Amino acid sequence: MSDCIFCKIAAGEIPSRKVYEDETVLAFYDLDPQAPEHILLIPKTHIASAAEITPQNSGLVAHIFEVAAEIAAQKGFADGFRVVTNCGESAGQSVKHLHFHLLAGRDFTWPPG
Ligand code: AMP
């Protein structure tokens, strides 16, 4: 989508601090970190939100979770991290391109606010 900031990051048109990249997935540091480690994982193709996950694209979503586990292991926080996706404005989704927040480096409360 031409007006989507995460599509532009995926295409390299907007710079990001990359953590991981392959043909279908990009991981990069969040600009406004909510934990000592705050990485965003996105599919390179445009999926608007978790509400748009289907049998056709769920393999890609599974791959994103594999990448999250790999990053957690490589960065040494596999024993404690949170993966979150906000879906819809009422849940706090500000960028309408599916993304998973990978957060670590501090304790997290439950339930989330
Ligand atoms: P959400 O509010 O769940 O939609 O998450 C969007 C996230 O994207 C927020 O945590 C923002 O800080 C982050 N963000 C927005 N623009 C950028 C950018 N250009 N580079 C890195 N992170 C960004």
CSV table of N, CA and C and ligand atoms in Angstrom, one decimal:
chain,number,residue,atom,x,y,z
A,1,MET,N,0.9,-1.2,0.0
A,1,MET,CA,0.0,0.0,0.0
A,1,MET,C,0.9,1.2,0.0
A,2,SER,N,0.6,2.2,-0.9
A,2,SER,CA,1.5,3.3,-1.1
A,2,SER,C,1.6,4.2,0.1
A,3,ASP,N,0.5,4.3,0.9
A,3,ASP,CA,0.6,5.3,2.0
A,3,ASP,C,0.8,4.6,3.3
A,4,CYS,N,1.3,3.4,3.3
A,4,CYS,CA,1.6,2.6,4.5
A,4,CYS,C,3.0,2.8,5.0
A,5,ILE,N,3.2,3.3,6.2
A,5,ILE,CA,4.6,3.5,6.6
A,5,ILE,C,5.4,2.2,6.8
A,6,PHE,N,4.7,1.1,7.2
A,6,PHE,CA,5.5,-0.1,7.4
A,6,PHE,C,5.8,-0.8,6.0
A,7,CYS,N,4.9,-0.6,5.0
A,7,CYS,CA,5.2,-1.0,3.7
A,7,CYS,C,6.5,-0.3,3.2
A,8,LYS,N,6.5,1.0,3.5
A,8,LYS,CA,7.7,1.8,3.0
A,8,LYS,C,9.0,1.4,3.8
A,9,ILE,N,8.9,1.0,5.0
A,9,ILE,CA,10.0,0.5,5.8
A,9,ILE,C,10.4,-0.8,5.2
A,10,ALA,N,9.5,-1.7,4.9
A,10,ALA,CA,9.7,-3.0,4.3
A,10,ALA,C,10.4,-2.9,2.9
A,11,ALA,N,10.1,-1.8,2.2
A,11,ALA,CA,10.6,-1.6,0.8
A,11,ALA,C,12.0,-0.8,0.9
A,12,GLY,N,12.4,-0.4,2.1
A,12,GLY,CA,13.6,0.3,2.3
A,12,GLY,C,13.5,1.8,1.9
A,13,GLU,N,12.3,2.3,1.7
A,13,GLU,CA,12.1,3.7,1.4
A,13,GLU,C,12.1,4.6,2.6
A,14,ILE,N,11.9,4.0,3.8
A,14,ILE,CA,12.1,4.7,5.1
A,14,ILE,C,13.0,3.9,5.9
A,15,PRO,N,14.1,4.6,6.4
A,15,PRO,CA,15.1,3.8,7.2
A,15,PRO,C,14.6,3.2,8.5
A,16,SER,N,15.2,2.1,8.9
A,16,SER,CA,14.8,1.5,10.1
A,16,SER,C,16.1,0.8,10.7
A,17,ARG,N,16.1,0.6,12.0
A,17,ARG,CA,17.2,-0.1,12.6
A,17,ARG,C,16.9,-1.6,12.6
A,18,LYS,N,17.3,-2.2,11.5
A,18,LYS,CA,17.0,-3.6,11.3
A,18,LYS,C,17.6,-4.6,12.3
A,19,VAL,N,16.9,-5.6,12.7
A,19,VAL,CA,17.3,-6.6,13.5
A,19,VAL,C,17.4,-7.9,12.7
A,20,TYR,N,16.5,-8.1,11.8
A,20,TYR,CA,16.4,-9.4,11.0
A,20,TYR,C,15.6,-9.1,9.8
A,21,GLU,N,16.1,-9.7,8.7
A,21,GLU,CA,15.3,-9.6,7.4
A,21,GLU,C,15.5,-10.9,6.6
A,22,ASP,N,14.4,-11.3,6.0
A,22,ASP,CA,14.4,-12.4,5.0
A,22,ASP,C,13.5,-12.0,3.9
A,23,GLU,N,13.1,-12.9,3.0
A,23,GLU,CA,12.3,-12.5,1.9
A,23,GLU,C,10.9,-12.1,2.3
A,24,THR,N,10.4,-12.6,3.4
A,24,THR,CA,9.0,-12.3,3.8
A,24,THR,C,8.8,-11.5,5.0
A,25,VAL,N,9.8,-11.4,5.9
A,25,VAL,CA,9.7,-10.8,7.2
A,25,VAL,C,10.8,-9.8,7.5
A,26,LEU,N,10.4,-8.7,8.2
A,26,LEU,CA,11.4,-7.7,8.6
A,26,LEU,C,11.2,-7.5,10.1
A,27,ALA,N,12.3,-7.4,10.8
A,27,ALA,CA,12.2,-7.0,12.3
A,27,ALA,C,13.1,-5.8,12.5
A,28,PHE,N,12.6,-4.8,13.2
A,28,PHE,CA,13.4,-3.6,13.4
A,28,PHE,C,13.0,-3.0,14.7
A,29,TYR,N,13.9,-2.2,15.3
A,29,TYR,CA,13.6,-1.5,16.6
A,29,TYR,C,12.5,-0.5,16.5
A,30,ASP,N,11.6,-0.5,17.5
A,30,ASP,CA,10.6,0.5,17.6
A,30,ASP,C,11.2,1.8,17.9
A,31,LEU,N,10.6,2.9,17.3
A,31,LEU,CA,11.1,4.2,17.5
A,31,LEU,C,10.8,4.7,18.9
A,32,ASP,N,9.8,4.2,19.6
A,32,ASP,CA,9.4,4.7,20.9
A,32,ASP,C,9.3,3.5,21.8
A,33,PRO,N,10.5,3.0,22.3
A,33,PRO,CA,10.5,1.7,23.0
A,33,PRO,C,9.8,1.8,24.3
A,34,GLN,N,9.0,0.7,24.6
A,34,GLN,CA,8.2,0.5,25.8
A,34,GLN,C,8.9,-0.5,26.8
A,35,ALA,N,10.1,-0.9,26.4
A,35,ALA,CA,10.9,-1.8,27.2
A,35,ALA,C,12.3,-1.7,26.8
A,36,PRO,N,13.3,-2.2,27.6
A,36,PRO,CA,14.7,-2.1,27.1
A,36,PRO,C,14.9,-2.7,25.8
A,37,GLU,N,14.2,-3.8,25.5
A,37,GLU,CA,14.2,-4.4,24.1
A,37,GLU,C,12.8,-4.3,23.6
A,38,HIS,N,12.6,-3.6,22.5
A,38,HIS,CA,11.3,-3.4,21.8
A,38,HIS,C,11.5,-3.4,20.3
A,39,ILE,N,11.2,-4.6,19.8
A,39,ILE,CA,11.4,-4.9,18.3
A,39,ILE,C,10.1,-5.1,17.7
A,40,LEU,N,9.9,-4.6,16.5
A,40,LEU,CA,8.7,-4.9,15.7
A,40,LEU,C,8.9,-5.9,14.6
A,41,LEU,N,8.0,-6.9,14.5
A,41,LEU,CA,8.1,-7.9,13.4
A,41,LEU,C,7.0,-7.7,12.5
A,42,ILE,N,7.3,-7.5,11.2
A,42,ILE,CA,6.2,-7.3,10.2
A,42,ILE,C,6.3,-8.2,9.0
A,43,PRO,N,5.2,-8.6,8.4
A,43,PRO,CA,5.3,-9.2,7.1
A,43,PRO,C,5.6,-8.2,6.1
A,44,LYS,N,6.4,-8.5,5.1
A,44,LYS,CA,6.7,-7.5,4.1
A,44,LYS,C,5.5,-7.2,3.2
A,45,THR,N,4.6,-8.1,3.0
A,45,THR,CA,3.4,-7.9,2.3
A,45,THR,C,2.3,-7.2,3.2
A,46,HIS,N,1.5,-6.4,2.7
A,46,HIS,CA,0.5,-5.6,3.5
A,46,HIS,C,-0.6,-6.5,4.0
A,47,ILE,N,-0.7,-6.7,5.3
A,47,ILE,CA,-1.9,-7.3,5.9
A,47,ILE,C,-2.3,-6.2,7.0
A,48,ALA,N,-3.5,-5.8,7.0
A,48,ALA,CA,-3.9,-4.7,7.7
A,48,ALA,C,-3.8,-4.9,9.3
A,49,SER,N,-4.2,-6.1,9.7
A,49,SER,CA,-4.2,-6.3,11.2
A,49,SER,C,-4.3,-7.8,11.4
A,50,ALA,N,-4.4,-8.2,12.7
A,50,ALA,CA,-4.6,-9.6,13.0
A,50,ALA,C,-6.0,-10.1,12.6
A,51,ALA,N,-6.9,-9.1,12.4
A,51,ALA,CA,-8.2,-9.5,12.0
A,51,ALA,C,-8.2,-10.0,10.5
A,52,GLU,N,-7.1,-9.8,9.8
A,52,GLU,CA,-7.0,-10.2,8.4
A,52,GLU,C,-6.2,-11.4,8.2
A,53,ILE,N,-5.9,-12.1,9.3
A,53,ILE,CA,-5.1,-13.4,9.2
A,53,ILE,C,-6.1,-14.5,8.7
A,54,THR,N,-5.6,-15.2,7.7
A,54,THR,CA,-6.5,-16.2,7.0
A,54,THR,C,-5.7,-17.5,6.8
A,55,PRO,N,-6.3,-18.5,6.4
A,55,PRO,CA,-5.6,-19.7,6.0
A,55,PRO,C,-4.5,-19.5,4.9
A,56,GLN,N,-4.8,-18.5,4.1
A,56,GLN,CA,-3.8,-18.2,3.0
A,56,GLN,C,-2.5,-17.5,3.5
A,57,ASN,N,-2.6,-16.7,4.6
A,57,ASN,CA,-1.4,-16.0,5.1
A,57,ASN,C,-0.9,-16.5,6.5
A,58,SER,N,-1.6,-17.4,7.1
A,58,SER,CA,-1.2,-17.8,8.4
A,58,SER,C,0.2,-18.5,8.5
A,59,GLY,N,0.6,-19.1,7.4
A,59,GLY,CA,2.0,-19.6,7.4
A,59,GLY,C,3.0,-18.6,7.6
A,60,LEU,N,2.8,-17.4,7.0
A,60,LEU,CA,3.7,-16.3,7.2
A,60,LEU,C,3.6,-15.8,8.6
A,61,VAL,N,2.5,-15.8,9.2
A,61,VAL,CA,2.4,-15.4,10.7
A,61,VAL,C,3.1,-16.4,11.5
A,62,ALA,N,3.0,-17.7,11.2
A,62,ALA,CA,3.8,-18.7,12.0
A,62,ALA,C,5.3,-18.4,11.9
A,63,HIS,N,5.7,-18.1,10.6
A,63,HIS,CA,7.1,-17.8,10.4
A,63,HIS,C,7.6,-16.6,11.2
A,64,ILE,N,6.7,-15.6,11.4
A,64,ILE,CA,7.0,-14.4,12.2
A,64,ILE,C,7.3,-14.8,13.6
A,65,PHE,N,6.5,-15.8,14.1
A,65,PHE,CA,6.7,-16.3,15.5
A,65,PHE,C,8.0,-17.1,15.6
A,66,GLU,N,8.4,-17.8,14.6
A,66,GLU,CA,9.7,-18.5,14.6
A,66,GLU,C,10.8,-17.5,14.6
A,67,VAL,N,10.7,-16.4,13.9
A,67,VAL,CA,11.7,-15.4,13.9
A,67,VAL,C,11.8,-14.7,15.2
A,68,ALA,N,10.6,-14.5,15.9
A,68,ALA,CA,10.6,-13.8,17.2
A,68,ALA,C,11.4,-14.7,18.2
A,69,ALA,N,11.2,-16.0,18.1
A,69,ALA,CA,11.9,-17.0,19.0
A,69,ALA,C,13.4,-17.0,18.7
A,70,GLU,N,13.7,-16.9,17.5
A,70,GLU,CA,15.2,-16.8,17.1
A,70,GLU,C,15.8,-15.6,17.6
A,71,ILE,N,15.2,-14.4,17.4
A,71,ILE,CA,15.7,-13.2,17.9
A,71,ILE,C,15.9,-13.2,19.5
A,72,ALA,N,14.9,-13.7,20.1
A,72,ALA,CA,14.9,-13.8,21.6
A,72,ALA,C,16.1,-14.7,22.0
A,73,ALA,N,16.4,-15.8,21.3
A,73,ALA,CA,17.5,-16.6,21.7
A,73,ALA,C,18.8,-15.9,21.4
A,74,GLN,N,18.9,-15.3,20.2
A,74,GLN,CA,20.1,-14.6,19.8
A,74,GLN,C,20.5,-13.5,20.8
A,75,LYS,N,19.4,-12.8,21.2
A,75,LYS,CA,19.7,-11.6,22.1
A,75,LYS,C,19.7,-11.9,23.6
A,76,GLY,N,19.4,-13.2,23.9
A,76,GLY,CA,19.6,-13.7,25.2
A,76,GLY,C,18.5,-13.4,26.2
A,77,PHE,N,17.2,-13.2,25.6
A,77,PHE,CA,16.1,-13.0,26.5
A,77,PHE,C,15.0,-14.1,26.3
A,78,ALA,N,15.4,-15.3,25.8
A,78,ALA,CA,14.4,-16.3,25.5
A,78,ALA,C,13.6,-16.8,26.8
A,79,ASP,N,14.2,-16.5,28.0
A,79,ASP,CA,13.5,-16.9,29.2
A,79,ASP,C,12.4,-15.9,29.7
A,80,GLY,N,12.3,-14.8,29.0
A,80,GLY,CA,11.3,-13.8,29.4
A,80,GLY,C,11.0,-12.8,28.4
A,81,PHE,N,9.9,-12.9,27.7
A,81,PHE,CA,9.6,-11.8,26.7
A,81,PHE,C,8.1,-11.9,26.4
A,82,ARG,N,7.6,-10.8,25.8
A,82,ARG,CA,6.2,-10.7,25.5
A,82,ARG,C,6.1,-10.4,24.0
A,83,VAL,N,5.1,-11.1,23.3
A,83,VAL,CA,4.8,-10.7,21.9
A,83,VAL,C,3.3,-10.3,21.9
A,84,VAL,N,3.1,-9.1,21.4
A,84,VAL,CA,1.8,-8.4,21.4
A,84,VAL,C,1.5,-7.9,20.1
A,85,THR,N,0.2,-8.1,19.7
A,85,THR,CA,-0.3,-7.3,18.5
A,85,THR,C,-1.6,-6.6,18.9
A,86,ASN,N,-1.6,-5.3,18.6
A,86,ASN,CA,-2.8,-4.5,18.8
A,86,ASN,C,-3.6,-4.5,17.6
A,87,CYS,N,-4.9,-4.9,17.7
A,87,CYS,CA,-5.8,-5.0,16.5
A,87,CYS,C,-7.0,-4.0,16.7
A,88,GLY,N,-7.0,-3.0,15.9
A,88,GLY,CA,-8.1,-2.0,15.9
A,88,GLY,C,-7.7,-0.9,16.8
A,89,GLU,N,-8.4,0.3,16.6
A,89,GLU,CA,-8.1,1.5,17.3
A,89,GLU,C,-8.3,1.3,18.8
A,90,SER,N,-9.4,0.6,19.2
A,90,SER,CA,-9.7,0.5,20.6
A,90,SER,C,-8.7,-0.3,21.4
A,91,ALA,N,-7.9,-1.1,20.6
A,91,ALA,CA,-6.9,-1.9,21.2
A,91,ALA,C,-5.5,-1.2,21.1
A,92,GLY,N,-5.5,0.0,20.5
A,92,GLY,CA,-4.3,0.8,20.5
A,92,GLY,C,-3.5,0.6,19.2
A,93,GLN,N,-4.1,0.1,18.1
A,93,GLN,CA,-3.3,-0.1,16.9
A,93,GLN,C,-3.3,1.3,16.2
A,94,SER,N,-2.0,1.8,16.0
A,94,SER,CA,-1.9,3.1,15.4
A,94,SER,C,-1.4,2.9,13.9
A,95,VAL,N,-0.7,1.8,13.6
A,95,VAL,CA,-0.2,1.6,12.3
A,95,VAL,C,-1.0,0.4,11.7
A,96,LYS,N,-1.7,0.7,10.6
A,96,LYS,CA,-2.6,-0.3,10.0
A,96,LYS,C,-1.9,-1.3,9.1
A,97,HIS,N,-0.8,-1.9,9.6
A,97,HIS,CA,-0.1,-2.9,8.9
A,97,HIS,C,0.3,-3.9,10.0
A,98,LEU,N,-0.1,-5.1,9.8
A,98,LEU,CA,0.1,-6.1,10.9
A,98,LEU,C,1.5,-6.1,11.4
A,99,HIS,N,1.7,-6.0,12.7
A,99,HIS,CA,3.0,-6.0,13.4
A,99,HIS,C,2.9,-6.6,14.7
A,100,PHE,N,3.9,-7.3,15.1
A,100,PHE,CA,4.0,-7.9,16.5
A,100,PHE,C,5.1,-7.2,17.2
A,101,HIS,N,4.8,-6.7,18.4
A,101,HIS,CA,5.7,-6.1,19.3
A,101,HIS,C,6.4,-7.2,20.1
A,102,LEU,N,7.8,-7.3,20.0
A,102,LEU,CA,8.6,-8.2,20.8
A,102,LEU,C,9.2,-7.4,21.9
A,103,LEU,N,8.8,-7.6,23.1
A,103,LEU,CA,9.2,-6.8,24.2
A,103,LEU,C,10.0,-7.6,25.3
A,104,ALA,N,11.1,-7.1,25.8
A,104,ALA,CA,11.8,-7.8,26.8
A,104,ALA,C,12.7,-6.9,27.6
A,105,GLY,N,13.3,-7.4,28.6
A,105,GLY,CA,14.3,-6.6,29.4
A,105,GLY,C,13.7,-6.0,30.7
A,106,ARG,N,12.4,-6.3,31.0
A,106,ARG,CA,11.8,-5.8,32.2
A,106,ARG,C,10.7,-6.8,32.5
A,107,ASP,N,10.1,-6.7,33.7
A,107,ASP,CA,8.9,-7.5,34.1
A,107,ASP,C,7.7,-6.9,33.4
A,108,PHE,N,6.7,-7.8,33.1
A,108,PHE,CA,5.5,-7.3,32.6
A,108,PHE,C,4.3,-7.7,33.5
A,109,THR,N,3.3,-6.9,33.6
A,109,THR,CA,2.2,-7.2,34.4
A,109,THR,C,1.1,-7.9,33.6
A,110,TRP,N,0.2,-8.6,34.3
A,110,TRP,CA,-0.9,-9.3,33.7
A,110,TRP,C,-2.1,-9.1,34.6
A,111,PRO,N,-3.3,-8.7,34.1
A,111,PRO,CA,-3.6,-8.5,32.7
A,111,PRO,C,-3.0,-7.1,32.2
A,112,PRO,N,-2.8,-7.0,30.9
A,112,PRO,CA,-2.3,-5.8,30.4
A,112,PRO,C,-3.3,-4.7,30.5
A,113,GLY,N,-2.9,-3.4,30.5
A,113,GLY,CA,-3.8,-2.3,30.6
A,113,GLY,C,-4.7,-2.1,29.4
B,1,AMP,P1,0.7,0.1,17.4
B,1,AMP,O1,0.4,1.3,18.2
B,1,AMP,O2,0.5,-1.2,18.1
B,1,AMP,O3,0.1,0.2,16.0
B,1,AMP,O4,2.3,0.1,17.2
B,1,AMP,C1,2.9,0.9,16.2
B,1,AMP,C2,4.3,1.0,16.7
B,1,AMP,O5,5.1,1.5,15.6
B,1,AMP,C3,4.5,2.0,17.8
B,1,AMP,O6,5.1,1.4,18.9
B,1,AMP,C4,5.5,3.1,17.2
B,1,AMP,O7,6.4,3.6,18.1
B,1,AMP,C5,6.1,2.3,16.1
B,1,AMP,N1,6.6,3.1,15.0
B,1,AMP,C6,5.9,4.0,14.2
B,1,AMP,N2,6.6,4.5,13.2
B,1,AMP,C7,7.8,3.9,13.3
B,1,AMP,C8,9.1,3.9,12.6
B,1,AMP,N3,9.2,4.7,11.5
B,1,AMP,N4,10.1,3.1,13.0
B,1,AMP,C9,10.0,2.3,14.1
B,1,AMP,N5,8.9,2.2,14.8
B,1,AMP,C10,7.8,3.0,14.4
